[in-house]
mmCIF file of C-alpha atoms in Angstrom:
data_model
loop_
_atom_site.group_PDB
_atom_site.id
_atom_site.type_symbol
_atom_site.label_atom_id
_atom_site.label_comp_id
_atom_site.label_asym_id
_atom_site.label_seq_id
_atom_site.Cartn_x
_atom_site.Cartn_y
_atom_site.Cartn_z
ATOM 1 C CA MET L 188 152.349 149.543 19.478
ATOM 2 C CA GLU L 189 153.645 150.805 15.728
ATOM 3 C CA ASN L 190 155.586 153.328 15.359
ATOM 4 C CA ARG L 191 153.631 155.247 12.964
ATOM 5 C CA PRO L 192 149.981 153.659 13.456
ATOM 6 C CA SER L 193 147.130 155.027 10.859
ATOM 7 C CA ILE L 194 144.237 157.000 12.908
ATOM 8 C CA SER L 195 141.017 157.985 12.301
ATOM 9 C CA VAL L 196 139.451 160.551 14.245
ATOM 10 C CA PHE L 197 136.302 161.319 14.213
ATOM 11 C CA PHE L 198 133.285 163.314 15.750
ATOM 12 C CA PRO L 199 130.046 164.121 15.970
ATOM 13 C CA ALA L 200 128.091 166.925 16.516
ATOM 14 C CA CYS L 201 125.765 168.704 17.328
ATOM 15 C CA ASN L 202 124.816 173.077 17.706
ATOM 16 C CA ASP L 203 128.641 173.168 17.662
ATOM 17 C CA ALA L 204 129.535 175.430 15.306
ATOM 18 C CA GLY L 205 131.694 177.712 18.116
ATOM 19 C CA THR L 206 135.064 175.092 18.999
ATOM 20 C CA ILE L 207 134.124 171.911 15.967
ATOM 21 C CA GLY L 208 136.430 174.081 13.879
ATOM 22 C CA SER L 209 138.972 174.123 16.888
ATOM 23 C CA MET L 210 139.164 170.433 17.275
ATOM 24 C CA VAL L 211 139.496 169.118 13.697
ATOM 25 C CA VAL L 212 142.756 172.334 13.593
ATOM 26 C CA ALA L 213 143.881 170.200 16.591
ATOM 27 C CA ALA L 214 142.901 167.016 15.788
ATOM 28 C CA ILE L 215 145.100 167.821 12.152
ATOM 29 C CA GLU L 216 147.988 169.112 14.320
ATOM 30 C CA THR L 217 148.448 166.549 16.699
ATOM 31 C CA LEU L 218 147.483 163.456 13.631
ATOM 32 C CA GLU L 219 150.882 165.447 11.799
ATOM 33 C CA GLU L 220 152.682 165.356 14.528
ATOM 34 C CA ILE L 221 152.577 161.145 15.491
ATOM 35 C CA THR L 222 151.257 159.722 12.482
ATOM 36 C CA ASP L 223 151.290 159.758 8.436
ATOM 37 C CA ASP L 224 148.501 158.113 7.731
ATOM 38 C CA TYR L 225 145.575 159.511 9.455
ATOM 39 C CA GLU L 226 141.649 161.019 8.789
ATOM 40 C CA VAL L 227 139.555 163.295 10.261
ATOM 41 C CA ILE L 228 136.178 162.565 9.830
ATOM 42 C CA VAL L 229 133.015 164.915 11.419
ATOM 43 C CA VAL L 230 130.157 163.555 11.519
ATOM 44 C CA GLU L 231 127.652 166.174 11.687
ATOM 45 C CA ASN L 232 123.907 165.553 13.498
ATOM 46 C CA GLY L 233 121.329 168.059 12.287
ATOM 47 C CA SER L 234 122.601 171.556 13.860
ATOM 48 C CA THR L 235 120.646 174.107 13.915
ATOM 49 C CA ASP L 236 122.843 176.786 14.452
ATOM 50 C CA TYR L 237 126.143 177.463 11.905
ATOM 51 C CA THR L 238 127.535 174.374 11.994
ATOM 52 C CA VAL L 239 127.323 172.908 8.700
ATOM 53 C CA GLU L 240 128.910 175.695 7.346
ATOM 54 C CA VAL L 241 132.041 176.282 9.548
ATOM 55 C CA LEU L 242 132.427 172.144 7.463
ATOM 56 C CA GLU L 243 132.289 173.518 4.675
ATOM 57 C CA SER L 244 135.155 175.727 4.774
ATOM 58 C CA LEU L 245 137.155 173.663 6.673
ATOM 59 C CA ALA L 246 136.618 170.847 4.756
ATOM 60 C CA LYS L 247 138.030 173.491 1.165
ATOM 61 C CA ARG L 248 141.203 173.690 3.360
ATOM 62 C CA TYR L 249 142.182 169.869 4.658
ATOM 63 C CA ASP L 250 141.720 167.258 1.498
ATOM 64 C CA LYS L 251 141.612 164.303 4.829
ATOM 65 C CA LEU L 252 139.161 165.853 6.271
ATOM 66 C CA ARG L 253 135.155 164.123 5.310
ATOM 67 C CA VAL L 254 132.154 165.477 5.995
ATOM 68 C CA TYR L 255 128.304 163.146 7.028
ATOM 69 C CA THR L 256 126.053 166.725 7.088
ATOM 70 C CA HIS L 257 122.435 164.811 8.855
ATOM 71 C CA ARG L 258 119.727 168.015 7.832
ATOM 72 C CA GLN L 259 117.523 164.951 9.944
ATOM 73 C CA ALA L 260 118.953 163.790 13.817
ATOM 74 C CA LEU L 261 120.344 160.180 13.772
ATOM 75 C CA GLY L 262 120.604 161.425 18.030
ATOM 76 C CA TYR L 263 124.666 160.784 19.579
ATOM 77 C CA GLY L 264 124.280 157.469 19.062
ATOM 78 C CA GLY L 265 123.564 157.055 15.620
ATOM 79 C CA ALA L 266 126.340 159.178 14.769
ATOM 80 C CA LEU L 267 128.830 157.743 16.433
ATOM 81 C CA ARG L 268 127.462 154.252 14.628
ATOM 82 C CA VAL L 269 128.073 156.456 11.739
ATOM 83 C CA GLY L 270 132.005 157.334 12.424
ATOM 84 C CA PHE L 271 133.060 154.186 13.122
ATOM 85 C CA ALA L 272 131.072 153.357 10.285
ATOM 86 C CA LYS L 273 132.662 155.813 8.214
ATOM 87 C CA ALA L 274 136.563 154.626 9.414
ATOM 88 C CA THR L 275 138.595 153.401 7.421
ATOM 89 C CA LYS L 276 142.518 154.067 9.575
ATOM 90 C CA ASP L 277 144.099 150.841 12.079
ATOM 91 C CA LEU L 278 142.707 152.795 15.424
ATOM 92 C CA VAL L 279 139.652 155.275 15.843
ATOM 93 C CA PHE L 280 140.082 158.130 18.688
ATOM 94 C CA TYR L 281 136.710 160.140 19.370
ATOM 95 C CA THR L 282 135.546 162.447 21.197
ATOM 96 C CA ASP L 283 133.154 165.656 21.376
ATOM 97 C CA GLY L 284 132.761 167.986 18.792
ATOM 98 C CA ASP L 285 131.744 170.435 22.026
ATOM 99 C CA ALA L 286 135.252 170.991 23.520
ATOM 100 C CA GLN L 287 135.471 169.957 26.313
ATOM 101 C CA TYR L 288 138.084 167.918 25.478
ATOM 102 C CA ASP L 289 141.282 168.308 24.587
ATOM 103 C CA PRO L 290 141.828 166.194 20.931
ATOM 104 C CA ARG L 291 145.924 166.651 21.541
ATOM 105 C CA GLU L 292 145.181 165.045 24.153
ATOM 106 C CA LEU L 293 145.158 161.464 22.772
ATOM 107 C CA LYS L 294 149.428 161.788 22.382
ATOM 108 C CA LEU L 295 148.343 160.999 26.206
ATOM 109 C CA LEU L 296 146.473 157.252 24.866
ATOM 110 C CA LEU L 297 148.703 156.359 22.359
ATOM 111 C CA PRO L 298 151.462 154.246 24.581
ATOM 112 C CA ALA L 299 148.552 152.597 26.898
ATOM 113 C CA LEU L 300 148.807 151.222 24.513
ATOM 114 C CA ARG L 301 150.090 148.844 24.012
ATOM 115 C CA GLU L 302 150.164 145.453 22.672
ATOM 116 C CA ASP L 303 147.828 143.568 25.498
ATOM 117 C CA ILE L 304 145.328 146.508 24.819
ATOM 118 C CA ASP L 305 142.536 146.515 22.928
ATOM 119 C CA ILE L 306 141.171 150.603 24.270
ATOM 120 C CA VAL L 307 142.497 153.180 26.117
ATOM 121 C CA ASN L 308 140.282 155.255 27.878
ATOM 122 C CA GLY L 309 139.844 158.006 29.685
ATOM 123 C CA TRP L 310 139.057 158.894 32.955
ATOM 124 C CA LYS L 311 138.141 163.095 33.686
ATOM 125 C CA ILE L 312 141.052 164.423 36.133
ATOM 126 C CA ASP L 313 138.258 166.891 37.190
ATOM 127 C CA ARG L 314 134.954 167.599 36.087
ATOM 128 C CA GLY L 315 134.675 170.807 33.653
ATOM 129 C CA ASP L 316 130.841 171.034 34.443
ATOM 130 C CA PRO L 317 128.400 173.151 36.881
ATOM 131 C CA LEU L 318 127.525 171.759 40.511
ATOM 132 C CA HIS L 319 124.317 170.131 39.560
ATOM 133 C CA ARG L 320 125.473 168.355 36.557
ATOM 134 C CA ILE L 321 129.454 166.646 38.756
ATOM 135 C CA ILE L 322 126.220 165.468 41.583
ATOM 136 C CA ILE L 323 124.016 163.440 37.479
ATOM 137 C CA GLY L 324 126.786 162.313 36.434
ATOM 138 C CA ARG L 325 128.325 160.753 39.872
ATOM 139 C CA ILE L 326 124.552 159.188 40.304
ATOM 140 C CA TYR L 327 124.901 157.859 37.104
ATOM 141 C CA HIS L 328 128.043 156.601 37.083
ATOM 142 C CA HIS L 329 128.087 154.741 40.236
ATOM 143 C CA THR L 330 124.577 153.185 39.014
ATOM 144 C CA VAL L 331 125.723 151.495 35.725
ATOM 145 C CA LYS L 332 128.630 150.651 37.118
ATOM 146 C CA PHE L 333 126.744 148.723 40.243
ATOM 147 C CA LEU L 334 124.119 147.357 37.503
ATOM 148 C CA PHE L 335 126.434 147.130 34.351
ATOM 149 C CA GLY L 336 129.127 145.215 36.201
ATOM 150 C CA PHE L 337 131.484 147.069 34.981
ATOM 151 C CA LYS L 338 135.609 147.381 35.726
ATOM 152 C CA LEU L 339 135.800 151.557 34.290
ATOM 153 C CA ARG L 340 136.902 154.161 36.376
ATOM 154 C CA ASP L 341 135.325 156.529 33.904
ATOM 155 C CA VAL L 342 132.736 155.079 32.087
ATOM 156 C CA ASP L 343 131.332 158.162 30.951
ATOM 157 C CA CYS L 344 134.068 159.818 29.260
ATOM 158 C CA ASP L 345 133.968 159.816 25.119
ATOM 159 C CA PHE L 346 137.548 159.781 25.160
ATOM 160 C CA ARG L 347 138.733 157.033 23.905
ATOM 161 C CA LEU L 348 141.440 155.038 21.003
ATOM 162 C CA ILE L 349 139.948 151.641 20.030
ATOM 163 C CA ARG L 350 141.555 149.338 17.035
ATOM 164 C CA ARG L 351 139.196 148.571 15.002
ATOM 165 C CA HIS L 352 139.370 145.429 14.483
ATOM 166 C CA VAL L 353 136.965 144.528 17.833
ATOM 167 C CA PHE L 354 133.864 146.352 15.459
ATOM 168 C CA ASP L 355 134.082 142.880 12.861
ATOM 169 C CA ASP L 356 133.706 141.427 16.366
ATOM 170 C CA ILE L 357 131.144 143.807 18.420
ATOM 171 C CA GLU L 358 127.523 145.039 16.920
ATOM 172 C CA LEU L 359 126.509 148.468 17.851
ATOM 173 C CA GLU L 360 122.499 149.315 17.746
ATOM 174 C CA SER L 361 121.773 152.208 20.479
ATOM 175 C CA ASP L 362 120.703 155.269 19.016
ATOM 176 C CA SER L 363 120.722 157.353 22.358
ATOM 177 C CA GLY L 364 123.995 158.490 24.741
ATOM 178 C CA THR L 365 123.355 155.023 26.203
ATOM 179 C CA ILE L 366 125.132 153.751 23.076
ATOM 180 C CA CYS L 367 128.436 153.682 25.645
ATOM 181 C CA LEU L 368 127.293 151.029 28.080
ATOM 182 C CA GLU L 369 126.600 149.410 25.205
ATOM 183 C CA LEU L 370 130.020 149.824 24.111
ATOM 184 C CA VAL L 371 132.366 149.189 26.759
ATOM 185 C CA LYS L 372 129.659 146.508 27.650
ATOM 186 C CA LYS L 373 129.764 144.042 25.219
ATOM 187 C CA LEU L 374 133.412 145.172 24.758
ATOM 188 C CA GLN L 375 133.834 144.270 28.243
ATOM 189 C CA ASP L 376 131.195 140.828 28.424
ATOM 190 C CA ALA L 377 133.765 139.587 24.550
ATOM 191 C CA GLY L 378 136.729 139.704 26.306
ATOM 192 C CA TYR L 379 138.813 142.964 25.201
ATOM 193 C CA ARG L 380 141.085 144.779 27.065
ATOM 194 C CA PHE L 381 141.573 147.973 28.341
ATOM 195 C CA ALA L 382 143.864 150.762 29.882
ATOM 196 C CA GLU L 383 142.802 154.144 31.112
ATOM 197 C CA VAL L 384 144.587 157.592 31.475
ATOM 198 C CA PRO L 385 143.645 160.828 33.312
ATOM 199 C CA VAL L 386 142.674 163.186 30.702
ATOM 200 C CA HIS L 387 141.715 166.992 31.309
ATOM 201 C CA HIS L 388 137.685 168.109 31.301
ATOM 202 C CA TYR L 389 136.715 171.094 30.300
ATOM 203 C CA HIS L 390 134.061 173.728 31.175
ATOM 204 C CA ARG L 391 131.579 174.112 28.058
ATOM 205 C CA THR L 392 132.080 177.366 25.666
ATOM 206 C CA TYR L 393 129.527 177.414 23.874
ATOM 207 C CA GLY L 394 125.808 176.014 23.423
ATOM 208 C CA LYS L 395 124.693 173.467 25.777
ATOM 209 C CA SER L 396 124.202 170.155 26.808
ATOM 210 C CA GLN L 397 122.206 168.069 24.517
ATOM 211 C CA PHE L 398 121.712 165.652 27.819
ATOM 212 C CA PHE L 399 120.768 167.338 30.875
ATOM 213 C CA ASN L 400 117.483 168.291 30.954
ATOM 214 C CA PHE L 401 114.736 166.455 32.605
ATOM 215 C CA PRO L 402 112.533 164.884 29.616
ATOM 216 C CA ARG L 403 115.754 163.562 28.199
ATOM 217 C CA LEU L 404 116.724 162.251 31.616
ATOM 218 C CA TRP L 405 113.781 160.157 31.667
ATOM 219 C CA ARG L 406 114.307 159.291 28.267
ATOM 220 C CA THR L 407 117.471 157.499 28.562
ATOM 221 C CA PHE L 408 116.190 155.746 33.042
ATOM 222 C CA VAL L 409 114.100 154.165 30.063
ATOM 223 C CA GLN L 410 116.519 153.398 27.074
ATOM 224 C CA LEU L 411 118.849 152.724 29.921
ATOM 225 C CA ILE L 412 116.669 150.188 31.623
ATOM 226 C CA GLY L 413 115.634 148.440 28.675
ATOM 227 C CA LEU L 414 119.896 148.418 27.115
ATOM 228 C CA TRP L 415 120.798 146.012 30.512
ATOM 229 C CA TRP L 416 117.104 144.156 30.191
ATOM 230 C CA LYS L 417 119.125 142.948 26.461
ATOM 231 C CA LEU L 418 122.803 142.736 27.934
ATOM 232 C CA VAL L 419 122.294 142.175 31.207
ATOM 233 C CA VAL L 420 119.701 139.801 31.888
ATOM 234 C CA ARG L 421 119.387 138.452 28.715
ATOM 235 C CA ARG L 422 122.347 138.597 27.582
ATOM 236 C CA GLU L 423 121.786 138.799 24.026
ATOM 237 C CA HIS L 424 125.423 141.065 22.107
ATOM 238 C CA MET L 425 126.620 137.196 23.554
ATOM 239 C CA ARG L 426 124.098 134.122 22.693
ATOM 240 C CA LYS L 427 124.837 136.029 18.849
ATOM 241 C CA ARG L 428 128.562 136.216 19.363
ATOM 242 C CA LYS L 429 128.113 132.292 20.407
ATOM 243 C CA ALA L 430 126.012 131.665 16.574
ATOM 244 C CA ARG L 431 128.184 133.776 15.406
ATOM 245 C CA ALA L 432 131.055 131.633 16.095
ATOM 246 C CA ARG L 433 129.400 128.461 15.625
ATOM 247 C CA ALA L 434 127.848 129.786 11.720
ATOM 248 C CA GLU L 435 131.883 130.139 11.221
ATOM 249 C CA VAL L 436 133.155 127.244 12.847
ATOM 250 C CA GLU L 437 130.522 125.435 10.350
ATOM 251 C CA GLN L 438 131.004 126.938 7.239
ATOM 252 C CA THR L 439 134.964 126.275 7.850
ATOM 253 C CA THR L 440 134.583 122.190 7.785
ATOM 254 C CA ARG L 441 131.846 121.923 5.526
#
């Protein structure tokens, strides 16, 4: 791997006023240790607290911070898609803005990004959540691993370092939290190679989860089945990929 890689770090943020400031500062301090070429991006996603005000203040202080504010919520998947699209550096790292992961542990992922690796995925050493969330999380993990044939130890760990060029090859569509499943499934089926690194997961100190409530869990279940139908049964993404490859071959042979 390059000794001084160029890195985009981005955070989706929704009602994370109490944590996003420390996340941005920790990311910048970490990036200054490991690279000369970096950017930090925050995709603000319909917050109703003072997240926007915190980000506006930070943007005046740090010239390598870019903030994209959306007063109409995009959904978690929509925020991630914006972040991936706005990233300009060779490597893209993302995690959530709620500080349940420590952005300084990006330094743990970098050594695993060897030349034969495209994505380094974290896995939670110990989940810092209430018991009911841990139980629901384990059920969710085993369910999606069975349905989608995932090989990763922890698909639900949103602490990832990815080579940006993979997004020239895969197209993400989800607007909800199922985007993480879509991302990993499409990368896995396209033959991209993963490494996994243990990272810490902390108790939430500000705000509350946007995911763990029954109406949202039901919507996620419905979206999950729809995604399974598209990616596992119909394998639409692989058909599109093959059609695109054929079109590229035809264009080069004209």
